[in-house]
PDB file of C-alpha atoms in Angstrom:
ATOM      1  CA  UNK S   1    -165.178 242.953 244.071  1.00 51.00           C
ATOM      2  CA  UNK S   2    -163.467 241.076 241.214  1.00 54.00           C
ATOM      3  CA  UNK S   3    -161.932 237.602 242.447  1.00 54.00           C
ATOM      4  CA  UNK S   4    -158.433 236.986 241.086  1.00 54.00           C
ATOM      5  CA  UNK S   5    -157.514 233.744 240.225  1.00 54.00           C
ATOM      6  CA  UNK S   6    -153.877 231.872 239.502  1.00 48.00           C
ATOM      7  CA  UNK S   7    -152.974 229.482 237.273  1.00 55.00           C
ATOM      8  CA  UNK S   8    -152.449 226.048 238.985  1.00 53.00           C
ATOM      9  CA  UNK S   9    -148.528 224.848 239.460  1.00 50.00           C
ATOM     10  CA  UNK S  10    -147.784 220.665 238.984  1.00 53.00           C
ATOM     11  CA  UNK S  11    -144.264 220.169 240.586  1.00 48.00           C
ATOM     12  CA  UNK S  12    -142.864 216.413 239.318  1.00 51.00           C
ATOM     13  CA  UNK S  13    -142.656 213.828 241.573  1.00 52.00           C
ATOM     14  CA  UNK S  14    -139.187 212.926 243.353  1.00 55.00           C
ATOM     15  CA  UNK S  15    -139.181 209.313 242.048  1.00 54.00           C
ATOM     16  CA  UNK S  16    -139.640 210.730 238.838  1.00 56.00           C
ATOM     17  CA  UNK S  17    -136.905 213.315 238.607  1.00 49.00           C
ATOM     18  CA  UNK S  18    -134.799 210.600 240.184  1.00 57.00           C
ATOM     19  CA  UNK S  19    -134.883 207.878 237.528  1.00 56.00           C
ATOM     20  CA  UNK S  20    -133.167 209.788 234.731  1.00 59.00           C
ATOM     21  CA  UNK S  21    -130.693 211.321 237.095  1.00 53.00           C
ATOM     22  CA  UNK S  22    -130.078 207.540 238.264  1.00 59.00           C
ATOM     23  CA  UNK S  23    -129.354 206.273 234.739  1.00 50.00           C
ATOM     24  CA  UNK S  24    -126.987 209.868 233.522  1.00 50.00           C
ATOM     25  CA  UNK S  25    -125.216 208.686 236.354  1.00 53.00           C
ATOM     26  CA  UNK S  26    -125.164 205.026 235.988  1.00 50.00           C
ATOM     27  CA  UNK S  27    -123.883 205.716 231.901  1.00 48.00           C
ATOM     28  CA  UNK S  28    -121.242 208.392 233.275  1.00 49.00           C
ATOM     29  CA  UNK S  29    -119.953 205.629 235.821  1.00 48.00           C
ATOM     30  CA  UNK S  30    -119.492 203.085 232.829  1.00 48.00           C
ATOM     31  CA  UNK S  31    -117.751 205.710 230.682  1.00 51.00           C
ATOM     32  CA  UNK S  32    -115.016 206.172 233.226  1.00 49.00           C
ATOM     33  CA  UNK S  33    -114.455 203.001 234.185  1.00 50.00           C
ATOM     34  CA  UNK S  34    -114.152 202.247 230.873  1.00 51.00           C
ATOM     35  CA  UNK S  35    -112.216 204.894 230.513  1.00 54.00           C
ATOM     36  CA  UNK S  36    -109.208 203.740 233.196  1.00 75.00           C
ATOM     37  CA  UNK S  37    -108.572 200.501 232.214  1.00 83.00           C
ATOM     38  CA  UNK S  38    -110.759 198.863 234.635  1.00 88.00           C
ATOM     39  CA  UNK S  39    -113.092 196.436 232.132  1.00 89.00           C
ATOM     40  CA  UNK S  40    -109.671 195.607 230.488  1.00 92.00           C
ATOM     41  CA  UNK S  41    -107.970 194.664 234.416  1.00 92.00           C
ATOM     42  CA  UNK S  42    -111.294 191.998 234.687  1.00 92.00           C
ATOM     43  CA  UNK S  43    -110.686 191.096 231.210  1.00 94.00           C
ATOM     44  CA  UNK S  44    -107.199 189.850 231.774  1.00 95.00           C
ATOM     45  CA  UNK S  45    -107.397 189.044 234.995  1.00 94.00           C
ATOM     46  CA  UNK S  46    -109.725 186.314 233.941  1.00 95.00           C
ATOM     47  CA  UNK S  47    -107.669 185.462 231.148  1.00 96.00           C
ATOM     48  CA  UNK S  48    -104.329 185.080 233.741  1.00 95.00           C
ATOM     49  CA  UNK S  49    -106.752 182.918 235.980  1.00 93.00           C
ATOM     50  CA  UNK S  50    -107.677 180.592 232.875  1.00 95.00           C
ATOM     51  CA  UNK S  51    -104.327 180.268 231.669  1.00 96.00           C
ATOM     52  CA  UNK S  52    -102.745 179.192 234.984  1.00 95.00           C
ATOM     53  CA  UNK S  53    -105.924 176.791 235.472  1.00 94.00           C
ATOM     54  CA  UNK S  54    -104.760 174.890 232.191  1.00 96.00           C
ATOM     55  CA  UNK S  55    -100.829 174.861 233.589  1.00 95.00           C
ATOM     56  CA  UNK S  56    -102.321 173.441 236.732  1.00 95.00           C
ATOM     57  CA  UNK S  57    -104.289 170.861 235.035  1.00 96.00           C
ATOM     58  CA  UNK S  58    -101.191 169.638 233.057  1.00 96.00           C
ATOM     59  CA  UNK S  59     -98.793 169.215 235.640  1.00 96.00           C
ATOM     60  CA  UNK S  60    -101.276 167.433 237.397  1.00 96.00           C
ATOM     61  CA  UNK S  61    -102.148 165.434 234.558  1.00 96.00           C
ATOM     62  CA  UNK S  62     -98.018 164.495 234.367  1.00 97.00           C
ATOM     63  CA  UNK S  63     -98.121 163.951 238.012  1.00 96.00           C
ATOM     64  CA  UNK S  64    -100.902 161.492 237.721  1.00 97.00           C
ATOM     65  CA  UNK S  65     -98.781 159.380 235.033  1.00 96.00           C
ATOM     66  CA  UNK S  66     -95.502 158.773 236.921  1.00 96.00           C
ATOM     67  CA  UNK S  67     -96.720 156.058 239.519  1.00 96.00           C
ATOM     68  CA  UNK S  68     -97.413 154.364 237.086  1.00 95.00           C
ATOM     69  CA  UNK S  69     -94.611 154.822 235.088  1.00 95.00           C
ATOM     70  CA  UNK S  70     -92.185 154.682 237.905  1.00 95.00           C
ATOM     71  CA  UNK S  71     -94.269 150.702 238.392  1.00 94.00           C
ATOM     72  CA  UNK S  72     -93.245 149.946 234.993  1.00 95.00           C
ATOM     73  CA  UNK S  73     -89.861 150.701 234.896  1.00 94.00           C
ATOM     74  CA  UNK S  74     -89.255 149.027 238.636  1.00 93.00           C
ATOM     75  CA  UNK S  75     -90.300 145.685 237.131  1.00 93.00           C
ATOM     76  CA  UNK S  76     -86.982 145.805 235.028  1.00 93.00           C
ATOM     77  CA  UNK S  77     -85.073 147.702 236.591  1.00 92.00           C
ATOM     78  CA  UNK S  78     -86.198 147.692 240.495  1.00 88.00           C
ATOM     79  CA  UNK S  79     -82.465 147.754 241.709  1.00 89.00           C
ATOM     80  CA  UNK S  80     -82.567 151.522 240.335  1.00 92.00           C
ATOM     81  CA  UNK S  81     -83.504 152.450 243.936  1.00 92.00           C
ATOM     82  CA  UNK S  82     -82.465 156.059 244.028  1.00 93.00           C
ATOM     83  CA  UNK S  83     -83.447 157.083 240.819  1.00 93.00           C
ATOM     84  CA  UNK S  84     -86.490 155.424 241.377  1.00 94.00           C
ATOM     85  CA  UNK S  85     -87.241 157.302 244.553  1.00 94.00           C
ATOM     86  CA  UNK S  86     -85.852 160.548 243.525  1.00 95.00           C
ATOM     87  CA  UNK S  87     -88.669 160.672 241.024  1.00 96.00           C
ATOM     88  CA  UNK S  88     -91.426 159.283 243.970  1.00 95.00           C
ATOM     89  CA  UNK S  89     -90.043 162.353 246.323  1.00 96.00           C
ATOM     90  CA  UNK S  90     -90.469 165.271 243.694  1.00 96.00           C
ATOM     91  CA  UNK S  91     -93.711 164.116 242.562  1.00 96.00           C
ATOM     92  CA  UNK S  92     -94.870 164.230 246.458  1.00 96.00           C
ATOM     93  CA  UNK S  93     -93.021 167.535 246.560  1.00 95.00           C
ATOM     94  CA  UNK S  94     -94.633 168.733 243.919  1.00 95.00           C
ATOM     95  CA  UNK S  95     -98.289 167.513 244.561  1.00 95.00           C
ATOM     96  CA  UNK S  96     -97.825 168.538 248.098  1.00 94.00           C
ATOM     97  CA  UNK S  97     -97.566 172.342 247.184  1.00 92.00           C
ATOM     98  CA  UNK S  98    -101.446 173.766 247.138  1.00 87.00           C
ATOM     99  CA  UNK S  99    -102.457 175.986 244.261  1.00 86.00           C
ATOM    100  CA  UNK S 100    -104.852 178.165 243.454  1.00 82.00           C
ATOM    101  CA  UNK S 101    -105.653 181.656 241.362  1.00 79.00           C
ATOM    102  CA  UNK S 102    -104.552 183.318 244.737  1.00 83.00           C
ATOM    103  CA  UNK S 103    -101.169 181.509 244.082  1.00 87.00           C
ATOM    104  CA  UNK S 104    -100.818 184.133 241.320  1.00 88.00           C
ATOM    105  CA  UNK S 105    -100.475 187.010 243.881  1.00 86.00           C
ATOM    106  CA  UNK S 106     -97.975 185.407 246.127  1.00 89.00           C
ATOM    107  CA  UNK S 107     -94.441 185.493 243.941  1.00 90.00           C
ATOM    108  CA  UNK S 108     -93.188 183.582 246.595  1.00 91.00           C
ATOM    109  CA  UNK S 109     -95.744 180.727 246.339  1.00 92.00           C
ATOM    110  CA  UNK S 110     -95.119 180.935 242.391  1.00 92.00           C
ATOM    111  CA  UNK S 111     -91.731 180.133 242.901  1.00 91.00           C
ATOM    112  CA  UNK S 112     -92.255 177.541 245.001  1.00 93.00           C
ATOM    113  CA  UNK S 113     -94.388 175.858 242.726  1.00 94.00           C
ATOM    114  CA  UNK S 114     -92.315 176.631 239.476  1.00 93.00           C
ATOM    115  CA  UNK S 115     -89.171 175.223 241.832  1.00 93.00           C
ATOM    116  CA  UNK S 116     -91.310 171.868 242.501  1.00 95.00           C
ATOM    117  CA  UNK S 117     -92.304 171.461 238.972  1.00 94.00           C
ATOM    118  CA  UNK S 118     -88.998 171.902 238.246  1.00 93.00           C
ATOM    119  CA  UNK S 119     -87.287 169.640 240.171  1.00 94.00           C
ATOM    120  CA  UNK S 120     -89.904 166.911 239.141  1.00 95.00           C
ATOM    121  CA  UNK S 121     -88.795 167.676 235.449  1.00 94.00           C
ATOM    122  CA  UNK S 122     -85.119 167.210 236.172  1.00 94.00           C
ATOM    123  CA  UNK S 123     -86.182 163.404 238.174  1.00 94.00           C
ATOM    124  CA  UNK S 124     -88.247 162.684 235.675  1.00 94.00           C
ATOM    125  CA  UNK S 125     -86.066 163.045 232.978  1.00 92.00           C
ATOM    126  CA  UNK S 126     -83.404 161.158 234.499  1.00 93.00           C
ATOM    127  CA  UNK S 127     -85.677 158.401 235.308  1.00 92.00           C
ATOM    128  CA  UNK S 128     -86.394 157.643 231.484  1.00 91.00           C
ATOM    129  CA  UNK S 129     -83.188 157.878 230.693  1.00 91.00           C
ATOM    130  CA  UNK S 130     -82.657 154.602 232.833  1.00 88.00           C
ATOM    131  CA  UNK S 131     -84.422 152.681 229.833  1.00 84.00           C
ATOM    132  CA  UNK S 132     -81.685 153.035 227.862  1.00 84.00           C
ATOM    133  CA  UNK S 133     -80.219 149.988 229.280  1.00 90.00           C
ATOM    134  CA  UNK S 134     -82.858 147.984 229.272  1.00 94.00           C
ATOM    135  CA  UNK S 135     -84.444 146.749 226.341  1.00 92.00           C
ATOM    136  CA  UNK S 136     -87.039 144.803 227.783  1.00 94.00           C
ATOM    137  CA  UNK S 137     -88.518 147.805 229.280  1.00 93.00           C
ATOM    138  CA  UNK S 138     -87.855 149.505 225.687  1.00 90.00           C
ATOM    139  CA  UNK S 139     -89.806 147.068 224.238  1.00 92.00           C
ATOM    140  CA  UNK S 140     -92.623 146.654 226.623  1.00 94.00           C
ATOM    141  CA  UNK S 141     -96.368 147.675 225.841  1.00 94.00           C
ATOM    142  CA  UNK S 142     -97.126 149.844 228.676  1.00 94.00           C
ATOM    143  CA  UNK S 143     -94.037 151.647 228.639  1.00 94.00           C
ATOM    144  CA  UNK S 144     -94.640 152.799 225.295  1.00 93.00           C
ATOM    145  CA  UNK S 145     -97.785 153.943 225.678  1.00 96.00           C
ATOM    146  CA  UNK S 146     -96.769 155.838 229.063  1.00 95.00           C
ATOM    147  CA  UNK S 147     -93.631 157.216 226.874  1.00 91.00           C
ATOM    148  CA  UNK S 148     -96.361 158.137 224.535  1.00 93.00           C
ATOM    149  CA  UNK S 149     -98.672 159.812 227.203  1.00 95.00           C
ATOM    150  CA  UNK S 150     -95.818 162.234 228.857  1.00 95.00           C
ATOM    151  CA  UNK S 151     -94.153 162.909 225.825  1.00 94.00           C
ATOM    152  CA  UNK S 152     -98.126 164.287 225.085  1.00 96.00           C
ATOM    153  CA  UNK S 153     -98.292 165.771 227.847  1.00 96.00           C
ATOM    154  CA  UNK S 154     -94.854 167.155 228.410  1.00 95.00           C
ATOM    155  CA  UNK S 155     -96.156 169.171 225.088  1.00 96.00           C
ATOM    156  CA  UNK S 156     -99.612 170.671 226.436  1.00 96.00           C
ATOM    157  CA  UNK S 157     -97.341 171.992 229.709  1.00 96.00           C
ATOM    158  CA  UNK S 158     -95.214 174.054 227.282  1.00 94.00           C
ATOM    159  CA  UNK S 159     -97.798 174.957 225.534  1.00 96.00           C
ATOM    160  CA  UNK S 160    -100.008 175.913 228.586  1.00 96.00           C
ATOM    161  CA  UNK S 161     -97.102 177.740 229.463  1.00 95.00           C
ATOM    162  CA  UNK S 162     -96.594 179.710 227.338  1.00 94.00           C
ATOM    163  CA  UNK S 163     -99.514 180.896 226.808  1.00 96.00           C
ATOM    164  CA  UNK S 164     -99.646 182.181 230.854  1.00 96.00           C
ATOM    165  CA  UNK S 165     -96.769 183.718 229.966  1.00 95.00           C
ATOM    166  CA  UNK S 166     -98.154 185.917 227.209  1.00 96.00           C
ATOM    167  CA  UNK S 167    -101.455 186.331 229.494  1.00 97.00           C
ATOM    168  CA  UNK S 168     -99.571 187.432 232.654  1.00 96.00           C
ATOM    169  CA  UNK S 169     -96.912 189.520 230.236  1.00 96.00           C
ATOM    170  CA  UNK S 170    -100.600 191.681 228.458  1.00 96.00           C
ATOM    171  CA  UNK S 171    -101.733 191.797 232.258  1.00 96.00           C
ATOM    172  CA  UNK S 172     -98.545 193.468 233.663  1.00 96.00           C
ATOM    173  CA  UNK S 173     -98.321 195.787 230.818  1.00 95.00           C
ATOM    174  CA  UNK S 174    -101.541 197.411 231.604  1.00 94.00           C
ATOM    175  CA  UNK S 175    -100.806 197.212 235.515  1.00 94.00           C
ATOM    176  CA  UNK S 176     -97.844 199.384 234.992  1.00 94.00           C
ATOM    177  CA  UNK S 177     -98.630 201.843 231.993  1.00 92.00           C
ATOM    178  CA  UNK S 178     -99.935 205.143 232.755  1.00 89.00           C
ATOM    179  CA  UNK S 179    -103.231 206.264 233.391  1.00 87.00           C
ATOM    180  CA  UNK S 180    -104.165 202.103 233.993  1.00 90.00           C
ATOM    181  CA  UNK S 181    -101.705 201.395 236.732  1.00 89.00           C
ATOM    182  CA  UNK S 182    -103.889 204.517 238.804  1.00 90.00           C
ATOM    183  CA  UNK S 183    -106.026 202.292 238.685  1.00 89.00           C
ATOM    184  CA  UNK S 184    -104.696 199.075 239.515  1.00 91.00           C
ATOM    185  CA  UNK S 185    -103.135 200.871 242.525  1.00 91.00           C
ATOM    186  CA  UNK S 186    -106.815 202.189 243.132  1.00 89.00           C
ATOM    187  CA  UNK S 187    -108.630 198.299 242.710  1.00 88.00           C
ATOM    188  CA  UNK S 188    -105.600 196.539 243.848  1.00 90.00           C
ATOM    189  CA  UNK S 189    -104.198 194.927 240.333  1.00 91.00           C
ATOM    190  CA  UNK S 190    -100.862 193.634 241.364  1.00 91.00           C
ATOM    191  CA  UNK S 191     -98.470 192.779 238.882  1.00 92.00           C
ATOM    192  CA  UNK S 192     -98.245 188.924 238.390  1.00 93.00           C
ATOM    193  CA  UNK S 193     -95.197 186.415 238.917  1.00 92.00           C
ATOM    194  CA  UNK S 194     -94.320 184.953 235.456  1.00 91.00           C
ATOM    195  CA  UNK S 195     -92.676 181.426 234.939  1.00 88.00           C
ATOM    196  CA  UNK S 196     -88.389 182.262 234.798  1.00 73.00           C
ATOM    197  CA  UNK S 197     -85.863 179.809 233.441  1.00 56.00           C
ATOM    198  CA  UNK S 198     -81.978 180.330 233.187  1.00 47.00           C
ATOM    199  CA  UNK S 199     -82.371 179.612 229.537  1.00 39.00           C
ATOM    200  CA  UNK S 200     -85.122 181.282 227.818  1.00 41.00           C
ATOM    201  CA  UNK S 201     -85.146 178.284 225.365  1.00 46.00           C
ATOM    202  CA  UNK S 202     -86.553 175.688 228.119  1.00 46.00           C
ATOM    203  CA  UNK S 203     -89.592 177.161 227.931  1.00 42.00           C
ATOM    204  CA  UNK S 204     -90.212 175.437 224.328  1.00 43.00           C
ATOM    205  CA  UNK S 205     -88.505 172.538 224.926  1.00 48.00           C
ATOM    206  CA  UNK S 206     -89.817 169.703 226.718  1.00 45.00           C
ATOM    207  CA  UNK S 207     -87.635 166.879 228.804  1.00 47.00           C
ATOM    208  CA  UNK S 208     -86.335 164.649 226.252  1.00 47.00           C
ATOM    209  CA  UNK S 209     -88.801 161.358 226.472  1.00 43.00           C
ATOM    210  CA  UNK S 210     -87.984 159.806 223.211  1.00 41.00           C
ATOM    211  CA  UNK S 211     -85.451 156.684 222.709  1.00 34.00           C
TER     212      UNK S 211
END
């Protein structure tokens, strides 16, 4: 009796059918996030949080120059009590407020701190204008150079500024534009506070510091 015999079937391994499969679906994952805006939301999200780390950093950096400036000017003009203090009680104000990149998703913490700054700027401001009638302080060394310092620095804030502004205004654009704001409602993209002024113009001009 003749024996038949059949050809021997090889089935691939799981693992092995499994790899490819992995990677189509790895690629087809990066296309459509791609796709919906979401490597553009990380993108500018980091750029919002880098921007408002800079604003941070200058205010702080004006906040560290007034007790020494406010020193300065009492040793001329120490009967200048309350504008003296008004500037001591915004700067505490103003320091006193915590910040942080969560700040950004709390407008009512941003106001807060925009308020503070604000109200710091407006002290501040009056406080220099005191040296108008004193020469003597005018004149002295340490003055100037603390003159020289915020008037520096009173330039970086508006130019830190600015820039979160144009940061937070590419940001918001692609949180609300259609198909991307699916998917900042999807990952939780909120739109972001932005700094407000009565007059737009503030925003590129700094207190006057100059005598």
């Amino acid at each position: 009796m003749r024996a038949w015999s059949f050809p021997s079937l090889t089935f691939a391994s799981p693992t092995r059918l499994w790899a490819p499969l992995r990677w189509l679906m790895l690629a087809s994952l990066a296309t459509m996030l791609t796709a919906c805006g979401y490597n553009d939301f990380q993108a500018k999200d980091e750029g919002v949080k880098a921007a408002w780390g800079e604003v941070v950093n200058q205010y702080q950096r004006r906040a560290d120059l007034i007790p020494n400036l406010v020193n300065t000017v009492k040793g001329y003009a120490s009967h200048e009590r309350e504008t003296l203090e008004a500037v001591t009680r915004a700067r505490a104000a103003a320091t006193s407020i915590q910040v942080s990149p969560e700040t950004l998703e709390n407008p009512e913490a941003f106001q807060r701190f925009q308020q503070a700054q604000g109200e710091l700027s407006g002290a501040l401001s009056r406080l220099l204008a005191v040296a108008e009638n004193y020469p003597q302080l005018k004149a002295d060394a340490s003055f100037r150079d603390l003159q020289s310092q915020l008037e520096g620095t009173e330039n970086r804030i508006t130019v830190a500024r600015q820039r979160y502004i144009a940061a937070v205004r590419d940001y918001n654009v692609l949180a609300r534009s259609f198909p991307t704001n699916l998917t900042a409602k999807v990952f939780g993209y909120e739109v972001r506070p932005s700094f407000t002024v009565e007059n737009e113009k503030a925003i590129s001009k700094p207190p006057e510091v100059k005598f």
